[in-house]
Tab-separated table of C-alpha atoms in Angstrom:
chain	number	residue	atom	x	y	z
A	1	UNK	CA	61.065	51.743	-85.467
A	2	UNK	CA	61.116	48.330	-87.118
A	3	UNK	CA	63.706	47.194	-84.602
A	4	UNK	CA	61.904	48.450	-81.661
A	5	UNK	CA	58.766	46.751	-82.656
A	6	UNK	CA	60.552	43.444	-82.995
A	7	UNK	CA	62.047	43.896	-79.543
A	8	UNK	CA	58.719	44.542	-78.000
A	9	UNK	CA	57.132	41.486	-79.765
A	10	UNK	CA	59.999	39.175	-78.664
A	11	UNK	CA	59.323	40.388	-75.073
A	12	UNK	CA	55.493	39.770	-75.183
A	13	UNK	CA	56.268	36.305	-76.810
A	14	UNK	CA	58.677	35.393	-74.077
A	15	UNK	CA	56.223	36.588	-71.349
A	16	UNK	CA	53.434	34.467	-72.801
A	17	UNK	CA	55.804	31.486	-73.060
A	18	UNK	CA	56.746	31.802	-69.382
A	19	UNK	CA	53.058	32.205	-68.436
A	20	UNK	CA	51.846	29.143	-70.393
A	21	UNK	CA	54.814	27.120	-68.976
A	22	UNK	CA	53.830	27.973	-65.540
A	23	UNK	CA	50.109	27.078	-66.030
A	24	UNK	CA	51.181	23.727	-67.554
A	25	UNK	CA	53.634	23.078	-64.595
A	26	UNK	CA	50.930	23.780	-62.125
A	27	UNK	CA	48.490	21.603	-63.824
A	28	UNK	CA	51.055	18.739	-63.860
A	29	UNK	CA	51.822	19.271	-60.252
A	30	UNK	CA	48.102	19.053	-59.212
A	31	UNK	CA	47.637	15.945	-61.167
A	32	UNK	CA	50.762	14.277	-59.699
A	33	UNK	CA	49.520	15.228	-56.177
A	34	UNK	CA	46.104	13.616	-56.904
A	35	UNK	CA	47.715	10.551	-58.411
A	36	UNK	CA	50.125	10.386	-55.321
A	37	UNK	CA	47.199	10.530	-52.777
A	38	UNK	CA	45.251	7.833	-54.784
A	39	UNK	CA	48.211	5.576	-55.051
A	40	UNK	CA	49.623	6.010	-51.345
A	41	UNK	CA	46.455	6.385	-49.231
A	42	UNK	CA	46.498	3.545	-46.725
A	43	UNK	CA	43.725	1.044	-46.399
A	44	UNK	CA	41.752	1.620	-43.305
A	45	UNK	CA	42.452	-1.310	-40.951
A	46	UNK	CA	39.437	-3.545	-39.811
A	47	UNK	CA	38.715	-3.071	-36.202
A	48	UNK	CA	38.816	-6.255	-34.073
A	49	UNK	CA	35.487	-7.660	-33.191
A	50	UNK	CA	33.975	-6.534	-29.888
A	51	UNK	CA	33.295	-9.364	-27.598
A	52	UNK	CA	29.959	-9.198	-25.765
A	53	UNK	CA	29.031	-11.228	-22.586
A	54	UNK	CA	25.645	-11.768	-21.822
A	55	UNK	CA	25.087	-11.462	-18.186
A	56	UNK	CA	22.213	-11.198	-15.643
A	57	UNK	CA	21.674	-7.672	-14.581
A	58	UNK	CA	22.132	-7.192	-10.810
A	59	UNK	CA	18.857	-7.436	-8.820
A	60	UNK	CA	17.127	-3.998	-8.511
A	61	UNK	CA	17.449	-2.283	-5.170
A	62	UNK	CA	13.696	-2.104	-5.005
A	63	UNK	CA	12.730	-4.887	-2.835
A	64	UNK	CA	9.334	-6.699	-3.429
A	65	UNK	CA	8.988	-6.747	0.350
A	66	UNK	CA	8.169	-4.054	2.908
A	67	UNK	CA	11.199	-2.906	5.009
A	68	UNK	CA	9.509	-3.301	8.245
A	69	UNK	CA	10.033	-5.919	10.936
A	70	UNK	CA	7.071	-7.332	12.636
A	71	UNK	CA	5.711	-10.423	14.417
A	72	UNK	CA	2.775	-12.324	13.353
A	73	UNK	CA	0.744	-15.371	14.512
A	74	UNK	CA	1.258	-18.675	12.543
A	75	UNK	CA	-1.118	-19.908	10.090
A	76	UNK	CA	-1.864	-19.381	6.491
A	77	UNK	CA	0.611	-20.713	3.848
A	78	UNK	CA	4.205	-20.875	4.024
A	79	UNK	CA	5.132	-18.886	0.908
A	80	UNK	CA	6.526	-15.627	0.017
A	81	UNK	CA	4.139	-12.938	-1.329
A	82	UNK	CA	4.745	-9.461	-2.619
A	83	UNK	CA	4.538	-6.725	-0.065
A	84	UNK	CA	5.190	-8.990	2.866
A	85	UNK	CA	6.844	-7.732	5.883
A	86	UNK	CA	10.114	-8.930	7.441
A	87	UNK	CA	9.921	-11.485	10.026
A	88	UNK	CA	11.207	-14.911	11.367
A	89	UNK	CA	9.542	-16.953	8.699
A	90	UNK	CA	7.315	-16.923	5.526
A	91	UNK	CA	3.603	-16.461	6.024
A	92	UNK	CA	0.808	-15.756	3.685
A	93	UNK	CA	-2.882	-15.073	4.629
A	94	UNK	CA	-5.966	-14.522	2.686
A	95	UNK	CA	-6.579	-11.410	4.812
A	96	UNK	CA	-4.215	-9.386	6.928
A	97	UNK	CA	-5.277	-7.941	10.340
A	98	UNK	CA	-3.608	-6.493	13.235
A	99	UNK	CA	-4.612	-7.201	16.715
A	100	UNK	CA	-6.491	-4.328	18.487
A	101	UNK	CA	-5.045	-4.666	21.846
A	102	UNK	CA	-1.732	-2.660	21.960
A	103	UNK	CA	0.751	-4.664	24.070
A	104	UNK	CA	3.863	-6.851	23.646
A	105	UNK	CA	3.271	-9.247	20.942
A	106	UNK	CA	1.142	-12.170	22.156
A	107	UNK	CA	-0.476	-14.986	20.416
A	108	UNK	CA	-4.278	-15.108	21.076
A	109	UNK	CA	-5.795	-18.350	22.815
A	110	UNK	CA	-7.454	-20.530	20.200
A	111	UNK	CA	-11.149	-21.452	20.639
A	112	UNK	CA	-11.520	-24.437	23.204
A	113	UNK	CA	-7.929	-24.185	24.210
A	114	UNK	CA	-8.955	-24.620	27.862
A	115	UNK	CA	-7.710	-23.048	30.902
A	116	UNK	CA	-4.309	-24.785	31.031
A	117	UNK	CA	-3.615	-24.033	27.282
A	118	UNK	CA	-4.511	-20.374	27.915
A	119	UNK	CA	-2.309	-20.168	30.978
A	120	UNK	CA	0.794	-21.848	29.195
A	121	UNK	CA	0.380	-19.395	26.291
A	122	UNK	CA	0.116	-16.455	28.807
A	123	UNK	CA	3.312	-17.416	30.381
A	124	UNK	CA	5.237	-17.919	27.137
A	125	UNK	CA	3.743	-14.642	25.908
A	126	UNK	CA	5.042	-12.726	29.058
A	127	UNK	CA	8.402	-14.342	29.089
A	128	UNK	CA	9.580	-14.517	25.561
A	129	UNK	CA	7.433	-12.458	23.184
A	130	UNK	CA	8.110	-8.935	24.056
A	131	UNK	CA	7.668	-6.983	20.817
A	132	UNK	CA	8.196	-3.468	20.041
A	133	UNK	CA	7.621	-1.888	16.581
A	134	UNK	CA	9.698	-1.828	13.250
A	135	UNK	CA	8.750	0.479	10.445
A	136	UNK	CA	10.244	2.384	7.698
A	137	UNK	CA	12.985	1.660	4.869
A	138	UNK	CA	15.000	-0.978	6.723
A	139	UNK	CA	14.330	0.821	9.989
A	140	UNK	CA	13.059	-1.196	12.877
A	141	UNK	CA	10.931	0.828	15.301
A	142	UNK	CA	9.171	0.559	18.659
A	143	UNK	CA	5.953	1.897	19.560
A	144	UNK	CA	3.534	2.129	22.640
A	145	UNK	CA	0.402	3.823	23.190
A	146	UNK	CA	0.682	6.533	25.731
A	147	UNK	CA	-3.140	6.047	26.534
A	148	UNK	CA	-2.446	2.407	27.282
A	149	UNK	CA	-0.107	3.505	29.884
A	150	UNK	CA	-2.809	5.458	31.674
A	151	UNK	CA	-1.623	8.846	30.645
A	152	UNK	CA	-5.085	10.645	30.494
A	153	UNK	CA	-5.234	14.470	30.708
A	154	UNK	CA	-6.687	15.489	34.049
A	155	UNK	CA	-5.507	12.675	36.170
A	156	UNK	CA	-3.589	13.893	39.210
A	157	UNK	CA	-0.937	11.178	39.030
A	158	UNK	CA	-1.563	9.231	35.881
A	159	UNK	CA	1.584	7.148	35.969
A	160	UNK	CA	1.054	5.360	39.276
A	161	UNK	CA	-2.092	3.859	37.655
A	162	UNK	CA	-0.080	3.520	34.375
A	163	UNK	CA	2.517	1.373	36.184
A	164	UNK	CA	-0.101	-0.874	37.661
A	165	UNK	CA	-1.872	-1.356	34.360
A	166	UNK	CA	1.449	-2.016	32.435
A	167	UNK	CA	2.392	-4.581	35.146
A	168	UNK	CA	-0.890	-6.301	34.735
A	169	UNK	CA	-0.274	-6.510	30.985
A	170	UNK	CA	3.091	-8.171	31.350
A	171	UNK	CA	1.458	-10.987	33.441
A	172	UNK	CA	-0.333	-11.936	30.362
A	173	UNK	CA	-3.972	-11.193	31.187
A	174	UNK	CA	-3.939	-8.182	28.720
A	175	UNK	CA	-4.797	-5.765	31.705
A	176	UNK	CA	-8.342	-7.214	31.998
A	177	UNK	CA	-8.989	-8.365	35.587
A	178	UNK	CA	-11.877	-10.418	34.210
A	179	UNK	CA	-9.341	-12.564	32.168
A	180	UNK	CA	-6.889	-14.076	34.807
A	181	UNK	CA	-4.025	-15.583	32.885
A	182	UNK	CA	-5.721	-15.734	29.689
A	183	UNK	CA	-3.783	-15.117	26.630
A	184	UNK	CA	-5.185	-12.275	24.517
A	185	UNK	CA	-3.902	-11.527	21.086
A	186	UNK	CA	-1.875	-8.359	21.189
A	187	UNK	CA	0.918	-6.350	19.457
A	188	UNK	CA	2.628	-3.097	19.593
A	189	UNK	CA	3.915	-3.252	16.015
A	190	UNK	CA	3.075	0.054	14.355
A	191	UNK	CA	1.536	-1.209	11.217
A	192	UNK	CA	-0.441	1.080	8.937
A	193	UNK	CA	-3.073	0.373	6.435
A	194	UNK	CA	-3.855	-2.951	8.061
A	195	UNK	CA	-7.504	-3.402	9.556
A	196	UNK	CA	-7.800	-4.206	13.164
A	197	UNK	CA	-8.844	-7.743	14.211
A	198	UNK	CA	-8.816	-10.203	16.952
A	199	UNK	CA	-5.581	-11.700	15.677
A	200	UNK	CA	-2.251	-10.455	14.260
A	201	UNK	CA	-2.267	-12.027	10.834
A	202	UNK	CA	0.475	-10.375	8.619
A	203	UNK	CA	2.104	-11.702	5.271
A	204	UNK	CA	5.781	-12.109	6.332
A	205	UNK	CA	9.046	-13.308	4.655
A	206	UNK	CA	11.975	-14.604	6.557
A	207	UNK	CA	14.708	-12.015	7.238
A	208	UNK	CA	18.185	-13.380	8.045
A	209	UNK	CA	18.833	-10.659	10.679
A	210	UNK	CA	15.460	-10.817	12.451
A	211	UNK	CA	16.914	-12.452	15.506
A	212	UNK	CA	19.279	-9.566	16.248
A	213	UNK	CA	16.575	-6.874	15.709
A	214	UNK	CA	14.290	-9.010	17.894
A	215	UNK	CA	16.847	-9.112	20.693
A	216	UNK	CA	17.055	-5.392	20.543
A	217	UNK	CA	13.378	-5.002	20.857
A	218	UNK	CA	13.014	-7.282	23.801
A	219	UNK	CA	15.736	-5.384	25.577
A	220	UNK	CA	14.261	-1.938	24.683
A	221	UNK	CA	10.753	-2.696	25.933
A	222	UNK	CA	12.041	-3.191	29.497
A	223	UNK	CA	13.157	0.233	29.570
A	224	UNK	CA	11.046	2.088	27.153
A	225	UNK	CA	7.876	1.581	29.396
A	226	UNK	CA	9.374	3.006	32.534
A	227	UNK	CA	11.125	5.834	30.594
A	228	UNK	CA	8.092	6.947	28.958
A	229	UNK	CA	6.182	6.816	32.285
A	230	UNK	CA	8.968	9.129	33.890
A	231	UNK	CA	8.840	11.651	31.164
A	232	UNK	CA	5.243	11.931	30.964
A	233	UNK	CA	4.987	12.288	34.706
A	234	UNK	CA	7.242	15.294	34.160
A	235	UNK	CA	4.958	16.723	31.721
A	236	UNK	CA	1.890	16.222	34.091
A	237	UNK	CA	3.654	17.833	37.002
A	238	UNK	CA	4.662	20.889	34.786
A	239	UNK	CA	1.071	21.245	33.843
A	240	UNK	CA	1.790	20.331	30.159
A	241	UNK	CA	-0.448	18.450	28.121
A	242	UNK	CA	-0.249	16.349	24.837
A	243	UNK	CA	-2.785	16.632	22.276
A	244	UNK	CA	-5.189	13.774	22.021
A	245	UNK	CA	-5.529	11.497	18.844
A	246	UNK	CA	-1.831	12.437	17.795
A	247	UNK	CA	0.950	10.328	16.639
A	248	UNK	CA	4.361	11.286	17.925
A	249	UNK	CA	7.393	9.822	16.365
A	250	UNK	CA	11.130	10.038	17.596
A	251	UNK	CA	13.415	8.697	14.846
A	252	UNK	CA	17.015	7.713	15.894
A	253	UNK	CA	20.051	6.672	14.242
A	254	UNK	CA	22.230	4.388	16.351
A	255	UNK	CA	25.834	3.364	15.793
A	256	UNK	CA	27.309	0.253	17.540
A	257	UNK	CA	30.674	-1.343	17.448
A	258	UNK	CA	31.330	-4.871	16.706
A	259	UNK	CA	30.595	-5.905	20.298
A	260	UNK	CA	27.129	-4.242	20.196
A	261	UNK	CA	28.151	-1.416	22.437
A	262	UNK	CA	26.398	1.797	21.686
A	263	UNK	CA	28.775	4.495	20.331
A	264	UNK	CA	26.446	7.212	19.095
A	265	UNK	CA	22.821	8.092	18.942
A	266	UNK	CA	21.482	10.880	16.646
A	267	UNK	CA	17.955	12.243	16.416
A	268	UNK	CA	17.058	12.086	12.682
A	269	UNK	CA	13.447	12.976	13.396
A	270	UNK	CA	12.009	14.795	16.459
A	271	UNK	CA	8.563	14.179	18.039
A	272	UNK	CA	8.134	17.808	18.813
A	273	UNK	CA	8.223	16.939	22.487
A	274	UNK	CA	11.666	17.008	24.005
A	275	UNK	CA	10.842	14.695	26.978
A	276	UNK	CA	9.700	11.961	24.507
A	277	UNK	CA	12.833	12.215	22.526
A	278	UNK	CA	14.937	11.961	25.649
A	279	UNK	CA	13.089	8.891	26.646
A	280	UNK	CA	13.839	7.127	23.384
A	281	UNK	CA	17.586	7.966	23.792
A	282	UNK	CA	17.673	6.948	27.400
A	283	UNK	CA	16.031	3.623	26.635
A	284	UNK	CA	18.637	2.770	24.089
A	285	UNK	CA	21.534	3.662	26.308
A	286	UNK	CA	20.126	1.712	29.153
A	287	UNK	CA	19.200	-1.351	27.023
A	288	UNK	CA	22.506	-1.736	25.440
A	289	UNK	CA	24.934	-3.236	24.800
A	290	UNK	CA	23.434	-5.527	22.225
A	291	UNK	CA	26.051	-8.417	21.813
A	292	UNK	CA	26.926	-10.383	18.766
A	293	UNK	CA	25.789	-8.168	15.873
A	294	UNK	CA	25.793	-10.252	12.617
A	295	UNK	CA	28.932	-9.845	10.330
A	296	UNK	CA	26.764	-9.048	7.518
A	297	UNK	CA	25.611	-5.690	9.218
A	298	UNK	CA	29.231	-4.673	10.046
A	299	UNK	CA	30.898	-1.872	7.880
A	300	UNK	CA	34.143	-0.803	9.000
A	301	UNK	CA	33.830	-2.550	12.241
A	302	UNK	CA	30.529	-0.756	12.967
A	303	UNK	CA	26.758	-1.362	12.890
A	304	UNK	CA	24.355	1.547	12.063
A	305	UNK	CA	20.629	1.109	12.404
A	306	UNK	CA	17.679	3.346	12.463
A	307	UNK	CA	14.948	3.034	14.992
A	308	UNK	CA	11.633	4.838	15.607
A	309	UNK	CA	9.649	5.253	18.733
A	310	UNK	CA	5.919	5.878	18.262
A	311	UNK	CA	3.691	7.289	21.004
A	312	UNK	CA	-0.117	7.474	20.119
A	313	UNK	CA	-1.915	9.718	22.463
């Protein structure tokens, strides 16, 4: 029995010795691991400094000027003002007005200008100042009042009278037989929120592509008047009428090549009357080509512009 107890005690002692040895070894390994990490942890490298260049931000796409091309009589100050229209030069007036007479752009005769001066201005206005309308975001437009062409409901043949009236206006007397050869201030720019007046006084800023758009307008007017007469006559013969005091707008997108030849015309906004939309398209096709488009407007050898035709009934 004594030998058996001694054998058991010996086994217990050996077991405890092994356990304590393992615990001690584990503790030593843990300490060595911690010391090893502390000793060999690499020092974080300092990042190279970031170079910052102070540069001007590109100009905002929001232009301080209205994206509408117009014509205006001279006067006022030669300076740029916020909200000005695009034109051939800088102008600034104390009060903006738009001529009441709807007709190709013409400067009014100054008081005391005399008969000769009026006649000279009339000739100049009829030969070189044919103006259509330009309106919208970078979109030059053309407009003409249908009522000014004599398209009145109830007339048996309104466009024969309209042709005479339109021809009279092109001679520079504004269609008024009592003013032979007199230069009357007029415009057919479709300008909104500008009060009517005797003269066209609009704040404008010089636009480098004005000349190209102006040439297009001059060509278009030669065909737009005739085309709108023909289409309106078709409406009259068919017994169809157009509501009065209405504004009908046909918006087109025109693509030209580098020679100014019309490649494609798309309707981006219909007037609601097919004949008027057709008149707008026909006018552009007949008026083209429009030579020498500015290189600055070319993209991939093509020029794309937007144009609106406005008819007020």
